[in-house]
PDB file of N, CA, C and O in Angstrom:
ATOM      1  N   MET A1396      -0.724   1.209 -18.079  1.00 73.00           N
ATOM      2  CA  MET A1396       0.175   2.122 -17.411  1.00 73.00           C
ATOM      3  C   MET A1396       1.606   1.984 -17.925  1.00 73.00           C
ATOM      4  O   MET A1396       2.282   2.971 -18.078  1.00 73.00           O
ATOM      5  N   GLU A1397       2.055   0.764 -18.152  1.00 76.00           N
ATOM      6  CA  GLU A1397       3.434   0.568 -18.582  1.00 76.00           C
ATOM      7  C   GLU A1397       3.690   1.242 -19.929  1.00 76.00           C
ATOM      8  O   GLU A1397       4.773   1.759 -20.155  1.00 76.00           O
ATOM      9  N   ASP A1398       2.685   1.263 -20.809  1.00 85.00           N
ATOM     10  CA  ASP A1398       2.829   1.944 -22.094  1.00 85.00           C
ATOM     11  C   ASP A1398       2.962   3.450 -21.918  1.00 85.00           C
ATOM     12  O   ASP A1398       3.519   4.125 -22.781  1.00 85.00           O
ATOM     13  N   GLU A1399       2.454   3.973 -20.810  1.00 87.00           N
ATOM     14  CA  GLU A1399       2.526   5.407 -20.528  1.00 87.00           C
ATOM     15  C   GLU A1399       3.798   5.788 -19.784  1.00 87.00           C
ATOM     16  O   GLU A1399       3.992   6.946 -19.444  1.00 87.00           O
ATOM     17  N   GLY A1400       4.662   4.815 -19.507  1.00 90.00           N
ATOM     18  CA  GLY A1400       5.954   5.113 -18.904  1.00 90.00           C
ATOM     19  C   GLY A1400       6.030   4.966 -17.399  1.00 90.00           C
ATOM     20  O   GLY A1400       6.995   5.416 -16.789  1.00 90.00           O
ATOM     21  N   TYR A1401       5.032   4.335 -16.782  1.00 92.00           N
ATOM     22  CA  TYR A1401       5.103   4.133 -15.343  1.00 92.00           C
ATOM     23  C   TYR A1401       4.377   2.857 -14.939  1.00 92.00           C
ATOM     24  O   TYR A1401       3.638   2.268 -15.712  1.00 92.00           O
ATOM     25  N   ARG A1402       4.643   2.440 -13.693  1.00 93.00           N
ATOM     26  CA  ARG A1402       3.999   1.258 -13.140  1.00 93.00           C
ATOM     27  C   ARG A1402       3.551   1.603 -11.729  1.00 93.00           C
ATOM     28  O   ARG A1402       4.314   2.178 -10.950  1.00 93.00           O
ATOM     29  N   GLU A1403       2.317   1.290 -11.395  1.00 90.00           N
ATOM     30  CA  GLU A1403       1.751   1.591 -10.084  1.00 90.00           C
ATOM     31  C   GLU A1403       1.190   0.294  -9.497  1.00 90.00           C
ATOM     32  O   GLU A1403       0.381  -0.376 -10.131  1.00 90.00           O
ATOM     33  N   VAL A1404       1.653  -0.062  -8.286  1.00 90.00           N
ATOM     34  CA  VAL A1404       1.270  -1.324  -7.664  1.00 90.00           C
ATOM     35  C   VAL A1404       0.875  -1.076  -6.213  1.00 90.00           C
ATOM     36  O   VAL A1404       1.588  -0.373  -5.491  1.00 90.00           O
ATOM     37  N   TRP A1405      -0.258  -1.631  -5.795  1.00 86.00           N
ATOM     38  CA  TRP A1405      -0.635  -1.566  -4.383  1.00 86.00           C
ATOM     39  C   TRP A1405       0.285  -2.482  -3.593  1.00 86.00           C
ATOM     40  O   TRP A1405       0.433  -3.656  -3.924  1.00 86.00           O
ATOM     41  N   VAL A1406       0.920  -1.968  -2.543  1.00 86.00           N
ATOM     42  CA  VAL A1406       1.798  -2.789  -1.710  1.00 86.00           C
ATOM     43  C   VAL A1406       1.191  -3.031  -0.329  1.00 86.00           C
ATOM     44  O   VAL A1406       1.611  -3.921   0.378  1.00 86.00           O
ATOM     45  N   THR A1407       0.220  -2.225   0.070  1.00 82.00           N
ATOM     46  CA  THR A1407      -0.499  -2.407   1.330  1.00 82.00           C
ATOM     47  C   THR A1407      -1.950  -2.043   1.085  1.00 82.00           C
ATOM     48  O   THR A1407      -2.243  -0.981   0.561  1.00 82.00           O
ATOM     49  N   TYR A1408      -2.840  -2.917   1.445  1.00 74.00           N
ATOM     50  CA  TYR A1408      -4.262  -2.640   1.285  1.00 74.00           C
ATOM     51  C   TYR A1408      -5.035  -3.588   2.189  1.00 74.00           C
ATOM     52  O   TYR A1408      -4.454  -4.388   2.904  1.00 74.00           O
ATOM     53  N   GLY A1409      -6.330  -3.503   2.178  1.00 77.00           N
ATOM     54  CA  GLY A1409      -7.150  -4.398   2.974  1.00 77.00           C
ATOM     55  C   GLY A1409      -7.505  -3.843   4.345  1.00 77.00           C
ATOM     56  O   GLY A1409      -8.055  -4.549   5.179  1.00 77.00           O
ATOM     57  N   THR A1410      -7.184  -2.592   4.580  1.00 82.00           N
ATOM     58  CA  THR A1410      -7.547  -1.945   5.835  1.00 82.00           C
ATOM     59  C   THR A1410      -8.168  -0.588   5.525  1.00 82.00           C
ATOM     60  O   THR A1410      -7.796   0.041   4.550  1.00 82.00           O
ATOM     61  N   LYS A1411      -9.090  -0.152   6.327  1.00 79.00           N
ATOM     62  CA  LYS A1411      -9.706   1.156   6.088  1.00 79.00           C
ATOM     63  C   LYS A1411      -8.899   2.299   6.703  1.00 79.00           C
ATOM     64  O   LYS A1411      -9.224   3.454   6.528  1.00 79.00           O
ATOM     65  N   TYR A1412      -7.803   1.975   7.395  1.00 82.00           N
ATOM     66  CA  TYR A1412      -7.029   2.992   8.104  1.00 82.00           C
ATOM     67  C   TYR A1412      -5.827   3.523   7.318  1.00 82.00           C
ATOM     68  O   TYR A1412      -5.397   4.643   7.516  1.00 82.00           O
ATOM     69  N   TYR A1413      -5.263   2.734   6.435  1.00 80.00           N
ATOM     70  CA  TYR A1413      -4.114   3.190   5.651  1.00 80.00           C
ATOM     71  C   TYR A1413      -3.950   2.308   4.414  1.00 80.00           C
ATOM     72  O   TYR A1413      -4.522   1.229   4.323  1.00 80.00           O
ATOM     73  N   SER A1414      -3.160   2.798   3.465  1.00 80.00           N
ATOM     74  CA  SER A1414      -2.828   2.028   2.267  1.00 80.00           C
ATOM     75  C   SER A1414      -1.522   2.579   1.704  1.00 80.00           C
ATOM     76  O   SER A1414      -1.052   3.629   2.114  1.00 80.00           O
ATOM     77  N   ALA A1415      -0.930   1.851   0.765  1.00 85.00           N
ATOM     78  CA  ALA A1415       0.329   2.305   0.159  1.00 85.00           C
ATOM     79  C   ALA A1415       0.429   1.778  -1.267  1.00 85.00           C
ATOM     80  O   ALA A1415      -0.044   0.690  -1.568  1.00 85.00           O
ATOM     81  N   LYS A1416       1.068   2.583  -2.122  1.00 85.00           N
ATOM     82  CA  LYS A1416       1.314   2.191  -3.504  1.00 85.00           C
ATOM     83  C   LYS A1416       2.791   2.402  -3.832  1.00 85.00           C
ATOM     84  O   LYS A1416       3.432   3.282  -3.275  1.00 85.00           O
ATOM     85  N   GLU A1417       3.294   1.590  -4.733  1.00 87.00           N
ATOM     86  CA  GLU A1417       4.636   1.779  -5.272  1.00 87.00           C
ATOM     87  C   GLU A1417       4.473   2.332  -6.683  1.00 87.00           C
ATOM     88  O   GLU A1417       3.746   1.775  -7.495  1.00 87.00           O
ATOM     89  N   LEU A1418       5.144   3.443  -6.961  1.00 88.00           N
ATOM     90  CA  LEU A1418       5.099   4.065  -8.282  1.00 88.00           C
ATOM     91  C   LEU A1418       6.500   4.057  -8.867  1.00 88.00           C
ATOM     92  O   LEU A1418       7.430   4.577  -8.256  1.00 88.00           O
ATOM     93  N   THR A1419       6.660   3.461 -10.033  1.00 89.00           N
ATOM     94  CA  THR A1419       7.938   3.435 -10.732  1.00 89.00           C
ATOM     95  C   THR A1419       7.764   4.160 -12.059  1.00 89.00           C
ATOM     96  O   THR A1419       6.906   3.789 -12.856  1.00 89.00           O
ATOM     97  N   VAL A1420       8.564   5.206 -12.271  1.00 88.00           N
ATOM     98  CA  VAL A1420       8.537   5.969 -13.524  1.00 88.00           C
ATOM     99  C   VAL A1420       9.771   5.558 -14.325  1.00 88.00           C
ATOM    100  O   VAL A1420      10.890   5.581 -13.816  1.00 88.00           O
ATOM    101  N   GLN A1421       9.576   5.182 -15.563  1.00 89.00           N
ATOM    102  CA  GLN A1421      10.669   4.727 -16.417  1.00 89.00           C
ATOM    103  C   GLN A1421      11.611   5.882 -16.755  1.00 89.00           C
ATOM    104  O   GLN A1421      11.178   7.031 -16.854  1.00 89.00           O
ATOM    105  N   PRO A1422      12.914   5.602 -16.908  1.00 86.00           N
ATOM    106  CA  PRO A1422      13.890   6.641 -17.244  1.00 86.00           C
ATOM    107  C   PRO A1422      13.478   7.422 -18.492  1.00 86.00           C
ATOM    108  O   PRO A1422      13.012   6.846 -19.474  1.00 86.00           O
ATOM    109  N   GLY A1423      13.639   8.725 -18.415  1.00 87.00           N
ATOM    110  CA  GLY A1423      13.324   9.590 -19.547  1.00 87.00           C
ATOM    111  C   GLY A1423      11.845   9.863 -19.741  1.00 87.00           C
ATOM    112  O   GLY A1423      11.466  10.540 -20.688  1.00 87.00           O
ATOM    113  N   ARG A1424      10.996   9.336 -18.863  1.00 88.00           N
ATOM    114  CA  ARG A1424       9.549   9.530 -18.993  1.00 88.00           C
ATOM    115  C   ARG A1424       9.058  10.508 -17.933  1.00 88.00           C
ATOM    116  O   ARG A1424       9.699  10.731 -16.921  1.00 88.00           O
ATOM    117  N   SER A1425       7.907  11.050 -18.160  1.00 85.00           N
ATOM    118  CA  SER A1425       7.277  12.014 -17.270  1.00 85.00           C
ATOM    119  C   SER A1425       5.832  11.593 -17.084  1.00 85.00           C
ATOM    120  O   SER A1425       5.186  11.211 -18.059  1.00 85.00           O
ATOM    121  N   VAL A1426       5.329  11.632 -15.863  1.00 86.00           N
ATOM    122  CA  VAL A1426       3.938  11.262 -15.625  1.00 86.00           C
ATOM    123  C   VAL A1426       3.290  12.243 -14.665  1.00 86.00           C
ATOM    124  O   VAL A1426       3.967  12.898 -13.878  1.00 86.00           O
ATOM    125  N   THR A1427       1.982  12.359 -14.756  1.00 83.00           N
ATOM    126  CA  THR A1427       1.197  13.131 -13.805  1.00 83.00           C
ATOM    127  C   THR A1427       0.232  12.174 -13.138  1.00 83.00           C
ATOM    128  O   THR A1427      -0.579  11.542 -13.801  1.00 83.00           O
ATOM    129  N   ILE A1428       0.345  12.059 -11.827  1.00 81.00           N
ATOM    130  CA  ILE A1428      -0.505  11.176 -11.038  1.00 81.00           C
ATOM    131  C   ILE A1428      -1.374  12.049 -10.154  1.00 81.00           C
ATOM    132  O   ILE A1428      -0.880  12.945  -9.474  1.00 81.00           O
ATOM    133  N   LYS A1429      -2.662  11.800 -10.165  1.00 81.00           N
ATOM    134  CA  LYS A1429      -3.591  12.549  -9.313  1.00 81.00           C
ATOM    135  C   LYS A1429      -4.327  11.568  -8.416  1.00 81.00           C
ATOM    136  O   LYS A1429      -4.948  10.631  -8.901  1.00 81.00           O
ATOM    137  N   ASP A1430      -4.216  11.771  -7.117  1.00 79.00           N
ATOM    138  CA  ASP A1430      -4.917  10.956  -6.136  1.00 79.00           C
ATOM    139  C   ASP A1430      -5.858  11.852  -5.349  1.00 79.00           C
ATOM    140  O   ASP A1430      -5.598  13.035  -5.156  1.00 79.00           O
ATOM    141  N   ALA A1431      -6.925  11.264  -4.864  1.00 77.00           N
ATOM    142  CA  ALA A1431      -7.933  12.026  -4.132  1.00 77.00           C
ATOM    143  C   ALA A1431      -7.523  12.324  -2.691  1.00 77.00           C
ATOM    144  O   ALA A1431      -8.095  13.195  -2.051  1.00 77.00           O
ATOM    145  N   TRP A1432      -6.539  11.629  -2.177  1.00 74.00           N
ATOM    146  CA  TRP A1432      -6.167  11.776  -0.773  1.00 74.00           C
ATOM    147  C   TRP A1432      -4.724  12.223  -0.623  1.00 74.00           C
ATOM    148  O   TRP A1432      -3.910  12.062  -1.523  1.00 74.00           O
ATOM    149  N   ALA A1433      -4.414  12.742   0.547  1.00 65.00           N
ATOM    150  CA  ALA A1433      -3.043  13.153   0.863  1.00 65.00           C
ATOM    151  C   ALA A1433      -2.145  11.924   0.965  1.00 65.00           C
ATOM    152  O   ALA A1433      -2.606  10.826   1.228  1.00 65.00           O
ATOM    153  N   TYR A1434      -0.855  12.137   0.749  1.00 69.00           N
ATOM    154  CA  TYR A1434       0.079  11.018   0.822  1.00 69.00           C
ATOM    155  C   TYR A1434       1.483  11.513   1.124  1.00 69.00           C
ATOM    156  O   TYR A1434       1.777  12.698   1.019  1.00 69.00           O
ATOM    157  N   GLY A1435       2.343  10.605   1.514  1.00 76.00           N
ATOM    158  CA  GLY A1435       3.757  10.886   1.708  1.00 76.00           C
ATOM    159  C   GLY A1435       4.538  10.259   0.571  1.00 76.00           C
ATOM    160  O   GLY A1435       4.051   9.377  -0.123  1.00 76.00           O
ATOM    161  N   VAL A1436       5.767  10.694   0.390  1.00 78.00           N
ATOM    162  CA  VAL A1436       6.592  10.207  -0.715  1.00 78.00           C
ATOM    163  C   VAL A1436       7.961   9.810  -0.186  1.00 78.00           C
ATOM    164  O   VAL A1436       8.557  10.524   0.607  1.00 78.00           O
ATOM    165  N   ILE A1437       8.447   8.662  -0.637  1.00 79.00           N
ATOM    166  CA  ILE A1437       9.817   8.236  -0.370  1.00 79.00           C
ATOM    167  C   ILE A1437      10.478   8.048  -1.733  1.00 79.00           C
ATOM    168  O   ILE A1437      10.042   7.223  -2.533  1.00 79.00           O
ATOM    169  N   VAL A1438      11.513   8.836  -2.012  1.00 79.00           N
ATOM    170  CA  VAL A1438      12.227   8.756  -3.283  1.00 79.00           C
ATOM    171  C   VAL A1438      13.473   7.911  -3.074  1.00 79.00           C
ATOM    172  O   VAL A1438      14.273   8.191  -2.182  1.00 79.00           O
ATOM    173  N   THR A1439      13.645   6.863  -3.880  1.00 80.00           N
ATOM    174  CA  THR A1439      14.823   6.011  -3.742  1.00 80.00           C
ATOM    175  C   THR A1439      15.862   6.251  -4.829  1.00 80.00           C
ATOM    176  O   THR A1439      17.014   5.909  -4.650  1.00 80.00           O
ATOM    177  N   GLN A1440      15.448   6.836  -5.953  1.00 81.00           N
ATOM    178  CA  GLN A1440      16.400   7.150  -7.015  1.00 81.00           C
ATOM    179  C   GLN A1440      15.726   8.047  -8.034  1.00 81.00           C
ATOM    180  O   GLN A1440      14.572   7.842  -8.383  1.00 81.00           O
ATOM    181  N   GLY A1441      16.420   9.067  -8.514  1.00 82.00           N
ATOM    182  CA  GLY A1441      15.897   9.919  -9.572  1.00 82.00           C
ATOM    183  C   GLY A1441      15.725  11.354  -9.133  1.00 82.00           C
ATOM    184  O   GLY A1441      16.175  11.769  -8.077  1.00 82.00           O
ATOM    185  N   HIS A1442      15.034  12.132  -9.973  1.00 80.00           N
ATOM    186  CA  HIS A1442      14.770  13.534  -9.667  1.00 80.00           C
ATOM    187  C   HIS A1442      13.452  13.934 -10.319  1.00 80.00           C
ATOM    188  O   HIS A1442      12.967  13.280 -11.236  1.00 80.00           O
ATOM    189  N   GLY A1443      12.871  15.007  -9.824  1.00 81.00           N
ATOM    190  CA  GLY A1443      11.613  15.472 -10.384  1.00 81.00           C
ATOM    191  C   GLY A1443      10.968  16.544  -9.534  1.00 81.00           C
ATOM    192  O   GLY A1443      11.622  17.170  -8.699  1.00 81.00           O
ATOM    193  N   ARG A1444       9.670  16.752  -9.749  1.00 79.00           N
ATOM    194  CA  ARG A1444       8.910  17.779  -9.039  1.00 79.00           C
ATOM    195  C   ARG A1444       7.590  17.187  -8.570  1.00 79.00           C
ATOM    196  O   ARG A1444       7.000  16.355  -9.252  1.00 79.00           O
ATOM    197  N   LEU A1445       7.116  17.673  -7.434  1.00 77.00           N
ATOM    198  CA  LEU A1445       5.828  17.270  -6.886  1.00 77.00           C
ATOM    199  C   LEU A1445       4.995  18.508  -6.627  1.00 77.00           C
ATOM    200  O   LEU A1445       5.514  19.522  -6.185  1.00 77.00           O
ATOM    201  N   GLY A1446       3.709  18.443  -6.880  1.00 74.00           N
ATOM    202  CA  GLY A1446       2.826  19.553  -6.574  1.00 74.00           C
ATOM    203  C   GLY A1446       2.278  20.210  -7.820  1.00 74.00           C
ATOM    204  O   GLY A1446       2.621  19.863  -8.948  1.00 74.00           O
ATOM    205  N   LYS A1447       1.416  21.177  -7.598  1.00 69.00           N
ATOM    206  CA  LYS A1447       0.764  21.891  -8.696  1.00 69.00           C
ATOM    207  C   LYS A1447       1.686  22.936  -9.310  1.00 69.00           C
ATOM    208  O   LYS A1447       2.660  23.360  -8.706  1.00 69.00           O
ATOM    209  N   LEU A1448       1.344  23.372 -10.498  1.00 62.00           N
ATOM    210  CA  LEU A1448       2.041  24.473 -11.182  1.00 62.00           C
ATOM    211  C   LEU A1448       3.544  24.264 -11.266  1.00 62.00           C
ATOM    212  O   LEU A1448       4.329  24.968 -10.670  1.00 62.00           O
ATOM    213  N   ASN A1449       3.960  23.276 -12.008  1.00 64.00           N
ATOM    214  CA  ASN A1449       5.373  22.963 -12.249  1.00 64.00           C
ATOM    215  C   ASN A1449       6.118  22.493 -11.009  1.00 64.00           C
ATOM    216  O   ASN A1449       7.331  22.573 -10.948  1.00 64.00           O
ATOM    217  N   GLY A1450       5.402  22.038 -10.018  1.00 65.00           N
ATOM    218  CA  GLY A1450       6.039  21.424  -8.856  1.00 65.00           C
ATOM    219  C   GLY A1450       6.351  22.391  -7.741  1.00 65.00           C
ATOM    220  O   GLY A1450       7.152  23.290  -7.899  1.00 65.00           O
ATOM    221  N   LEU A1451       5.689  22.213  -6.626  1.00 76.00           N
ATOM    222  CA  LEU A1451       5.993  23.009  -5.448  1.00 76.00           C
ATOM    223  C   LEU A1451       7.265  22.517  -4.778  1.00 76.00           C
ATOM    224  O   LEU A1451       7.967  23.270  -4.126  1.00 76.00           O
ATOM    225  N   TYR A1452       7.560  21.239  -4.947  1.00 79.00           N
ATOM    226  CA  TYR A1452       8.707  20.621  -4.296  1.00 79.00           C
ATOM    227  C   TYR A1452       9.572  19.931  -5.341  1.00 79.00           C
ATOM    228  O   TYR A1452       9.078  19.161  -6.148  1.00 79.00           O
ATOM    229  N   SER A1453      10.858  20.196  -5.298  1.00 82.00           N
ATOM    230  CA  SER A1453      11.797  19.511  -6.178  1.00 82.00           C
ATOM    231  C   SER A1453      12.532  18.457  -5.353  1.00 82.00           C
ATOM    232  O   SER A1453      12.749  18.640  -4.159  1.00 82.00           O
ATOM    233  N   PHE A1454      12.901  17.356  -5.992  1.00 79.00           N
ATOM    234  CA  PHE A1454      13.695  16.351  -5.296  1.00 79.00           C
ATOM    235  C   PHE A1454      14.746  15.799  -6.244  1.00 79.00           C
ATOM    236  O   PHE A1454      14.607  15.827  -7.453  1.00 79.00           O
ATOM    237  N   ASP A1455      15.839  15.328  -5.643  1.00 80.00           N
ATOM    238  CA  ASP A1455      16.930  14.767  -6.407  1.00 80.00           C
ATOM    239  C   ASP A1455      17.647  13.747  -5.528  1.00 80.00           C
ATOM    240  O   ASP A1455      18.173  14.084  -4.472  1.00 80.00           O
ATOM    241  N   ASP A1456      17.638  12.511  -5.948  1.00 78.00           N
ATOM    242  CA  ASP A1456      18.310  11.436  -5.235  1.00 78.00           C
ATOM    243  C   ASP A1456      19.153  10.676  -6.258  1.00 78.00           C
ATOM    244  O   ASP A1456      18.647   9.812  -6.965  1.00 78.00           O
ATOM    245  N   PRO A1457      20.452  11.002  -6.352  1.00 74.00           N
ATOM    246  CA  PRO A1457      21.263  10.448  -7.414  1.00 74.00           C
ATOM    247  C   PRO A1457      21.613   8.973  -7.258  1.00 74.00           C
ATOM    248  O   PRO A1457      21.967   8.322  -8.222  1.00 74.00           O
ATOM    249  N   ALA A1458      21.527   8.431  -6.048  1.00 70.00           N
ATOM    250  CA  ALA A1458      21.912   7.032  -5.830  1.00 70.00           C
ATOM    251  C   ALA A1458      20.727   6.210  -5.347  1.00 70.00           C
ATOM    252  O   ALA A1458      19.843   6.718  -4.668  1.00 70.00           O
ATOM    253  N   SER A1459      20.733   4.964  -5.693  1.00 59.00           N
ATOM    254  CA  SER A1459      19.670   4.072  -5.275  1.00 59.00           C
ATOM    255  C   SER A1459      19.820   3.722  -3.801  1.00 59.00           C
ATOM    256  O   SER A1459      20.922   3.443  -3.327  1.00 59.00           O
ATOM    257  N   ALA A1460      18.741   3.752  -3.063  1.00 55.00           N
ATOM    258  CA  ALA A1460      18.749   3.339  -1.664  1.00 55.00           C
ATOM    259  C   ALA A1460      18.731   1.820  -1.603  1.00 55.00           C
ATOM    260  O   ALA A1460      17.923   1.178  -2.250  1.00 55.00           O
ATOM    261  N   ARG A1461      19.605   1.257  -0.861  1.00 57.00           N
ATOM    262  CA  ARG A1461      19.683  -0.207  -0.750  1.00 57.00           C
ATOM    263  C   ARG A1461      19.774  -0.598   0.701  1.00 57.00           C
ATOM    264  O   ARG A1461      20.319  -0.025   1.506  1.00 57.00           O
TER     265      ARG A1461
END
């Protein structure tokens, strides 16, 4: 994954009721992630698009959340 410009790490698992992953996309890189289930997104820094067909949702967070 790191060679493809991103890093994906499970941060919560071990329960059948919920799970969570951390996705980090390297600066200047673009990735397409496909998951079988619905999910929520928290953006802490950067900009991009989410969804099918060039992104249904755009986001832009210029500062890092600390």
